[in-house]
Every structure is written in structure tokens, then in C-alpha cells.
PDB file of C-alpha atoms in Angstrom:
ATOM      1  CA  MET A   1       8.218 189.970  -4.379  1.00  0.00           C
ATOM      2  CA  ALA A   2       5.058 192.051  -4.080  1.00  0.00           C
ATOM      3  CA  ILE A   3       3.020 189.336  -5.810  1.00  0.00           C
ATOM      4  CA  LEU A   4       4.139 186.745  -3.271  1.00  0.00           C
ATOM      5  CA  ARG A   5       3.626 189.130  -0.332  1.00  0.00           C
ATOM      6  CA  ASP A   6       0.095 189.871  -1.572  1.00  0.00           C
ATOM      7  CA  ALA A   7      -0.541 186.116  -1.694  1.00  0.00           C
ATOM      8  CA  GLY A   8       0.498 185.775   1.966  1.00  0.00           C
ATOM      9  CA  PHE A   9       4.076 184.536   1.551  1.00  0.00           C
ATOM     10  CA  GLU A  10       7.243 185.980   3.075  1.00  0.00           C
ATOM     11  CA  PRO A  11       9.635 186.149   0.113  1.00  0.00           C
ATOM     12  CA  GLU A  12      13.380 186.717   0.264  1.00  0.00           C
ATOM     13  CA  ALA A  13      15.846 187.710  -2.472  1.00  0.00           C
ATOM     14  CA  PRO A  14      19.154 186.051  -1.560  1.00  0.00           C
ATOM     15  CA  ASP A  15      22.399 187.261  -3.141  1.00  0.00           C
ATOM     16  CA  ASP A  16      23.767 183.704  -3.104  1.00  0.00           C
ATOM     17  CA  PRO A  17      20.938 181.242  -3.859  1.00  0.00           C
ATOM     18  CA  LEU A  18      23.150 178.173  -3.252  1.00  0.00           C
ATOM     19  CA  ALA A  19      24.128 179.310   0.246  1.00  0.00           C
ATOM     20  CA  TRP A  20      20.552 180.384   0.963  1.00  0.00           C
ATOM     21  CA  LEU A  21      19.198 176.971  -0.050  1.00  0.00           C
ATOM     22  CA  HIS A  22      21.767 175.269   2.148  1.00  0.00           C
ATOM     23  CA  ASP A  23      20.359 177.163   5.149  1.00  0.00           C
ATOM     24  CA  GLN A  24      16.671 176.965   4.150  1.00  0.00           C
ATOM     25  CA  GLN A  25      16.001 173.299   3.447  1.00  0.00           C
ATOM     26  CA  PRO A  26      13.299 172.557   2.432  1.00  0.00           C
ATOM     27  CA  ALA A  27      12.633 175.672   0.411  1.00  0.00           C
ATOM     28  CA  ALA A  28      10.538 177.047  -2.430  1.00  0.00           C
ATOM     29  CA  LEU A  29      12.224 179.142  -5.067  1.00  0.00           C
ATOM     30  CA  ILE A  30      11.043 181.215  -8.004  1.00  0.00           C
ATOM     31  CA  PHE A  31      13.915 181.166 -10.447  1.00  0.00           C
ATOM     32  CA  THR A  32      14.256 183.316 -13.569  1.00  0.00           C
ATOM     33  CA  LEU A  33      16.092 181.928 -16.606  1.00  0.00           C
ATOM     34  CA  LEU A  34      17.660 184.585 -18.798  1.00  0.00           C
ATOM     35  CA  SER A  35      20.984 183.081 -19.923  1.00  0.00           C
ATOM     36  CA  ASP A  36      23.098 179.950 -20.165  1.00  0.00           C
ATOM     37  CA  THR A  37      24.636 180.923 -16.833  1.00  0.00           C
ATOM     38  CA  ASP A  38      21.162 180.728 -15.285  1.00  0.00           C
ATOM     39  CA  TRP A  39      20.717 177.190 -16.660  1.00  0.00           C
ATOM     40  CA  ASN A  40      24.043 176.239 -15.057  1.00  0.00           C
ATOM     41  CA  LEU A  41      22.945 177.761 -11.739  1.00  0.00           C
ATOM     42  CA  LEU A  42      19.601 175.935 -11.967  1.00  0.00           C
ATOM     43  CA  GLU A  43      21.489 172.668 -12.489  1.00  0.00           C
ATOM     44  CA  SER A  44      23.676 173.440  -9.464  1.00  0.00           C
ATOM     45  CA  LEU A  45      20.659 174.339  -7.345  1.00  0.00           C
ATOM     46  CA  THR A  46      18.812 171.138  -8.157  1.00  0.00           C
ATOM     47  CA  SER A  47      21.854 168.924  -7.671  1.00  0.00           C
ATOM     48  CA  SER A  48      22.618 170.441  -4.259  1.00  0.00           C
ATOM     49  CA  ALA A  49      19.023 170.742  -3.031  1.00  0.00           C
ATOM     50  CA  ALA A  50      16.892 168.063  -4.639  1.00  0.00           C
ATOM     51  CA  ASP A  51      13.871 168.669  -2.398  1.00  0.00           C
ATOM     52  CA  THR A  52      13.623 172.358  -3.309  1.00  0.00           C
ATOM     53  CA  LEU A  53      10.355 173.380  -4.925  1.00  0.00           C
ATOM     54  CA  LEU A  54      11.233 175.289  -8.102  1.00  0.00           C
ATOM     55  CA  VAL A  55       8.933 177.559 -10.066  1.00  0.00           C
ATOM     56  CA  VAL A  56      10.788 178.649 -13.193  1.00  0.00           C
ATOM     57  CA  LEU A  57      10.173 181.841 -15.157  1.00  0.00           C
ATOM     58  CA  ALA A  58      11.648 181.878 -18.663  1.00  0.00           C
ATOM     59  CA  GLU A  59      11.882 184.549 -21.320  1.00  0.00           C
ATOM     60  CA  ARG A  60      10.530 182.078 -23.896  1.00  0.00           C
ATOM     61  CA  VAL A  61       8.597 179.019 -22.808  1.00  0.00           C
ATOM     62  CA  THR A  62       8.970 176.352 -25.485  1.00  0.00           C
ATOM     63  CA  VAL A  63       8.549 172.592 -25.352  1.00  0.00           C
ATOM     64  CA  GLU A  64      12.342 172.241 -25.266  1.00  0.00           C
ATOM     65  CA  THR A  65      12.903 174.742 -22.442  1.00  0.00           C
ATOM     66  CA  SER A  66       9.988 173.276 -20.496  1.00  0.00           C
ATOM     67  CA  VAL A  67      11.254 169.704 -20.810  1.00  0.00           C
ATOM     68  CA  ARG A  68      14.739 170.789 -19.824  1.00  0.00           C
ATOM     69  CA  ALA A  69      13.438 172.708 -16.777  1.00  0.00           C
ATOM     70  CA  PHE A  70      11.198 169.819 -15.666  1.00  0.00           C
ATOM     71  CA  ARG A  71      14.051 167.345 -16.041  1.00  0.00           C
ATOM     72  CA  LEU A  72      16.154 169.619 -13.839  1.00  0.00           C
ATOM     73  CA  GLY A  73      13.453 169.480 -11.179  1.00  0.00           C
ATOM     74  CA  ALA A  74      11.114 172.400 -11.858  1.00  0.00           C
ATOM     75  CA  ALA A  75       7.581 172.075 -10.525  1.00  0.00           C
ATOM     76  CA  CYS A  76       6.300 174.395 -13.249  1.00  0.00           C
ATOM     77  CA  ILE A  77       7.551 176.800 -15.874  1.00  0.00           C
ATOM     78  CA  LEU A  78       5.904 180.073 -16.819  1.00  0.00           C
ATOM     79  CA  PRO A  79       6.763 182.968 -19.113  1.00  0.00           C
ATOM     80  CA  ARG A  80       8.375 185.940 -17.355  1.00  0.00           C
ATOM     81  CA  SER A  81       5.478 188.022 -18.645  1.00  0.00           C
ATOM     82  CA  THR A  82       2.922 185.926 -16.770  1.00  0.00           C
ATOM     83  CA  SER A  83       0.289 187.820 -14.826  1.00  0.00           C
ATOM     84  CA  PRO A  84       0.590 188.267 -11.064  1.00  0.00           C
ATOM     85  CA  ALA A  85      -2.525 186.148 -10.556  1.00  0.00           C
ATOM     86  CA  ALA A  86      -1.152 183.315 -12.715  1.00  0.00           C
ATOM     87  CA  LEU A  87       2.195 183.377 -10.880  1.00  0.00           C
ATOM     88  CA  SER A  88       0.504 183.328  -7.491  1.00  0.00           C
ATOM     89  CA  GLU A  89      -1.790 180.498  -8.611  1.00  0.00           C
ATOM     90  CA  ALA A  90       1.094 178.428 -10.033  1.00  0.00           C
ATOM     91  CA  PHE A  91       3.218 178.968  -6.919  1.00  0.00           C
ATOM     92  CA  SER A  92       0.357 177.978  -4.608  1.00  0.00           C
ATOM     93  CA  ALA A  93      -0.432 174.919  -6.738  1.00  0.00           C
ATOM     94  CA  ALA A  94       3.221 173.829  -6.671  1.00  0.00           C
ATOM     95  CA  LEU A  95       3.298 174.192  -2.878  1.00  0.00           C
ATOM     96  CA  ASN A  96       0.294 171.853  -2.809  1.00  0.00           C
ATOM     97  CA  GLY A  97       1.970 169.272  -5.047  1.00  0.00           C
ATOM     98  CA  ARG A  98       0.284 170.217  -8.332  1.00  0.00           C
ATOM     99  CA  SER A  99       1.582 171.489 -11.636  1.00  0.00           C
ATOM    100  CA  THR A 100       0.101 172.418 -14.976  1.00  0.00           C
ATOM    101  CA  VAL A 101       1.906 170.937 -17.947  1.00  0.00           C
ATOM    102  CA  SER A 102       0.867 171.466 -21.575  1.00  0.00           C
ATOM    103  CA  LEU A 103       0.085 168.332 -23.582  1.00  0.00           C
ATOM    104  CA  ASP A 104       3.034 168.989 -25.921  1.00  0.00           C
ATOM    105  CA  VAL A 105       5.422 169.134 -22.977  1.00  0.00           C
ATOM    106  CA  LEU A 106       3.815 166.116 -21.317  1.00  0.00           C
ATOM    107  CA  ARG A 107       4.182 164.081 -24.507  1.00  0.00           C
ATOM    108  CA  ALA A 108       7.815 165.150 -24.875  1.00  0.00           C
ATOM    109  CA  LEU A 109       8.510 164.151 -21.284  1.00  0.00           C
ATOM    110  CA  ILE A 110       6.838 160.779 -21.709  1.00  0.00           C
ATOM    111  CA  PHE A 111       8.014 159.801 -25.172  1.00  0.00           C
ATOM    112  CA  THR A 112      11.595 161.017 -25.185  1.00  0.00           C
ATOM    113  CA  ALA A 113      14.168 159.425 -22.975  1.00  0.00           C
ATOM    114  CA  PRO A 114      16.155 161.794 -20.822  1.00  0.00           C
ATOM    115  CA  SER A 115      19.717 162.095 -21.955  1.00  0.00           C
ATOM    116  CA  GLU A 116      21.652 160.423 -19.187  1.00  0.00           C
ATOM    117  CA  PRO A 117      25.107 161.809 -18.638  1.00  0.00           C
ATOM    118  CA  SER A 118      27.710 159.280 -19.708  1.00  0.00           C
ATOM    119  CA  ASP A 119      31.483 159.223 -19.795  1.00  0.00           C
ATOM    120  CA  ASP A 120      31.405 161.383 -22.932  1.00  0.00           C
ATOM    121  CA  TYR A 121      28.934 163.918 -21.467  1.00  0.00           C
ATOM    122  CA  PRO A 122      30.710 167.251 -20.955  1.00  0.00           C
ATOM    123  CA  SER A 123      30.788 168.829 -17.519  1.00  0.00           C
ATOM    124  CA  THR A 124      29.037 172.128 -16.854  1.00  0.00           C
ATOM    125  CA  GLN A 125      32.350 173.935 -17.343  1.00  0.00           C
ATOM    126  CA  GLU A 126      33.070 172.086 -20.600  1.00  0.00           C
ATOM    127  CA  ARG A 127      29.601 172.917 -21.930  1.00  0.00           C
ATOM    128  CA  GLU A 128      30.281 176.577 -21.102  1.00  0.00           C
ATOM    129  CA  TRP A 129      33.555 176.353 -23.067  1.00  0.00           C
ATOM    130  CA  LEU A 130      31.646 174.938 -26.040  1.00  0.00           C
ATOM    131  CA  ARG A 131      29.050 177.725 -25.775  1.00  0.00           C
ATOM    132  CA  SER A 132      31.839 180.315 -25.689  1.00  0.00           C
ATOM    133  CA  LEU A 133      33.522 178.787 -28.729  1.00  0.00           C
ATOM    134  CA  SER A 134      30.191 178.760 -30.560  1.00  0.00           C
ATOM    135  CA  ARG A 135      29.913 182.509 -29.919  1.00  0.00           C
ATOM    136  CA  GLY A 136      33.347 183.062 -31.494  1.00  0.00           C
ATOM    137  CA  VAL A 137      35.448 183.400 -28.350  1.00  0.00           C
ATOM    138  CA  THR A 138      39.065 182.509 -29.139  1.00  0.00           C
ATOM    139  CA  VAL A 139      40.882 179.705 -27.349  1.00  0.00           C
ATOM    140  CA  GLY A 140      43.306 182.314 -25.992  1.00  0.00           C
ATOM    141  CA  ARG A 141      40.469 184.336 -24.464  1.00  0.00           C
ATOM    142  CA  LEU A 142      38.796 181.177 -23.173  1.00  0.00           C
ATOM    143  CA  ALA A 143      42.081 180.178 -21.496  1.00  0.00           C
ATOM    144  CA  VAL A 144      42.328 183.537 -19.750  1.00  0.00           C
ATOM    145  CA  GLU A 145      38.707 183.323 -18.551  1.00  0.00           C
ATOM    146  CA  ALA A 146      39.165 179.727 -17.336  1.00  0.00           C
ATOM    147  CA  GLY A 147      42.522 180.438 -15.654  1.00  0.00           C
ATOM    148  CA  TYR A 148      44.635 178.161 -17.859  1.00  0.00           C
ATOM    149  CA  SER A 149      47.532 178.752 -20.195  1.00  0.00           C
ATOM    150  CA  GLU A 150      46.564 178.764 -23.849  1.00  0.00           C
ATOM    151  CA  ARG A 151      48.543 175.564 -24.410  1.00  0.00           C
ATOM    152  CA  MET A 152      46.732 173.815 -21.537  1.00  0.00           C
ATOM    153  CA  MET A 153      43.375 175.056 -22.858  1.00  0.00           C
ATOM    154  CA  PHE A 154      44.162 173.523 -26.264  1.00  0.00           C
ATOM    155  CA  ARG A 155      44.967 170.215 -24.514  1.00  0.00           C
ATOM    156  CA  LEU A 156      41.770 170.289 -22.468  1.00  0.00           C
ATOM    157  CA  LEU A 157      39.675 171.059 -25.543  1.00  0.00           C
ATOM    158  CA  ARG A 158      41.399 168.357 -27.585  1.00  0.00           C
ATOM    159  CA  ASN A 159      40.623 165.833 -24.815  1.00  0.00           C
ATOM    160  CA  LEU A 160      37.002 167.033 -24.742  1.00  0.00           C
ATOM    161  CA  TYR A 161      36.688 166.741 -28.515  1.00  0.00           C
ATOM    162  CA  THR A 162      38.082 163.195 -28.426  1.00  0.00           C
ATOM    163  CA  ARG A 163      35.787 162.193 -25.565  1.00  0.00           C
ATOM    164  CA  ILE A 164      32.646 163.364 -27.394  1.00  0.00           C
ATOM    165  CA  GLY A 165      33.792 161.741 -30.638  1.00  0.00           C
ATOM    166  CA  ALA A 166      34.568 164.945 -32.535  1.00  0.00           C
ATOM    167  CA  ALA A 167      37.428 165.348 -34.997  1.00  0.00           C
ATOM    168  CA  GLY A 168      38.013 169.013 -34.120  1.00  0.00           C
ATOM    169  CA  ARG A 169      36.414 172.249 -32.985  1.00  0.00           C
ATOM    170  CA  ALA A 170      33.868 172.562 -35.795  1.00  0.00           C
ATOM    171  CA  ASP A 171      32.799 168.935 -35.398  1.00  0.00           C
ATOM    172  CA  ALA A 172      32.575 169.392 -31.613  1.00  0.00           C
ATOM    173  CA  LEU A 173      30.313 172.426 -32.040  1.00  0.00           C
ATOM    174  CA  VAL A 174      28.059 170.550 -34.475  1.00  0.00           C
ATOM    175  CA  THR A 175      27.869 167.643 -32.012  1.00  0.00           C
ATOM    176  CA  ALA A 176      27.206 170.000 -29.088  1.00  0.00           C
ATOM    177  CA  GLN A 177      24.403 171.748 -30.977  1.00  0.00           C
ATOM    178  CA  ALA A 178      22.818 168.435 -31.989  1.00  0.00           C
ATOM    179  CA  LYS A 179      22.895 167.126 -28.415  1.00  0.00           C
ATOM    180  CA  GLY A 180      21.528 170.347 -26.923  1.00  0.00           C
ATOM    181  CA  TRP A 181      24.676 171.188 -24.966  1.00  0.00           C
ATOM    182  CA  LEU A 182      24.772 174.757 -26.230  1.00  0.00           C
ATOM    183  CA  GLY A 183      21.571 175.693 -24.415  1.00  0.00           C
ATOM    184  CA  PRO A 184      18.016 176.467 -25.505  1.00  0.00           C
TER     185      PRO A 184
END
């Protein structure tokens, strides 16, 4: 916040970014990615406010995380440890319609087709279920967290596995990892 204030901006820190964006269109947002939940929120933000200018800060900036962030609508991606001057410069550049992209990221964006969601593409909630299962969460616990009975959770997962072409849980997790559905 201090970095942006020093650069002449009037930053806010909303408790509910989705509601804030709804009231602030168009808006500029510096968004920090720390977890899978943050990726889900970023996806929600970009789908509900496509004209929002997003500057993303990530714990680890890799080609994969950069490509994913750009495909979700980020104007630039920087490491969380970036200097105040670099953050201010990147934010100002983005406001002026410019972004700095490494050659590796640029090549990945150009030469790899974006994975278009299809009928077998899991929803955000289904991808979260797969991530939970990959971390060893039981179906019973997943059912409680999702608000379903255990029996219904088994049915929902079985339908998901069938839809993505997996024979069972292990196959679904291998497929999810290969397709990048488990996160960066």
C-alpha cells in the first residue's frame, strides 16, 4: 500500500475483492497468489470483471505460473519479493498498456495452445476436489467440506472420473496432474 501511495496512487484493501470490483469498474488490482484458493479467486475475478487491470505477485514466478496468470488476464506477473521500485514501475507500465514478458514466457504463450475448457473440463469446485484428494483428504471429509453426504460425494466423483476419462481415483489424479488441474 505504501509503495502505491508513494507512487501517487490511492490504494484500497477490500475484504471482498469480487464485490469491490463490481463497484469499481474499471479497476486496477494487485493480486497476490499464495495458494490454489488464490488461483480460483483470480479465475473468478477475471471472469466477472474482464476489463480489470491485474498485476499479479507470486511466490514463485515460473514459465508455467506466468503463462497461467497471463491466460487468466494478468497484465504482468512479478515475484512477491520484487523491489518497491520494480512494483511501482510495473504497475505504472500496466496502467499505460505495457507489460514486460520474458522470452521464455512469450514463447510458451505463442507456441502452446491454451487449453480450452470442454465438456470434460472440471469446474473450479471439481478441480478443488481433485486437489484435496491429491493431498490425501478422504472422500468422507471432502463430503463434509462440500456439504454432501458421503454417498452423494462418491457419486459426484464417479461422474467426474467418467467425464474426464479416468477409470478411478488414482487414474483421475494422474490425469489431473498431467493436465495441470492440480495447480502450479
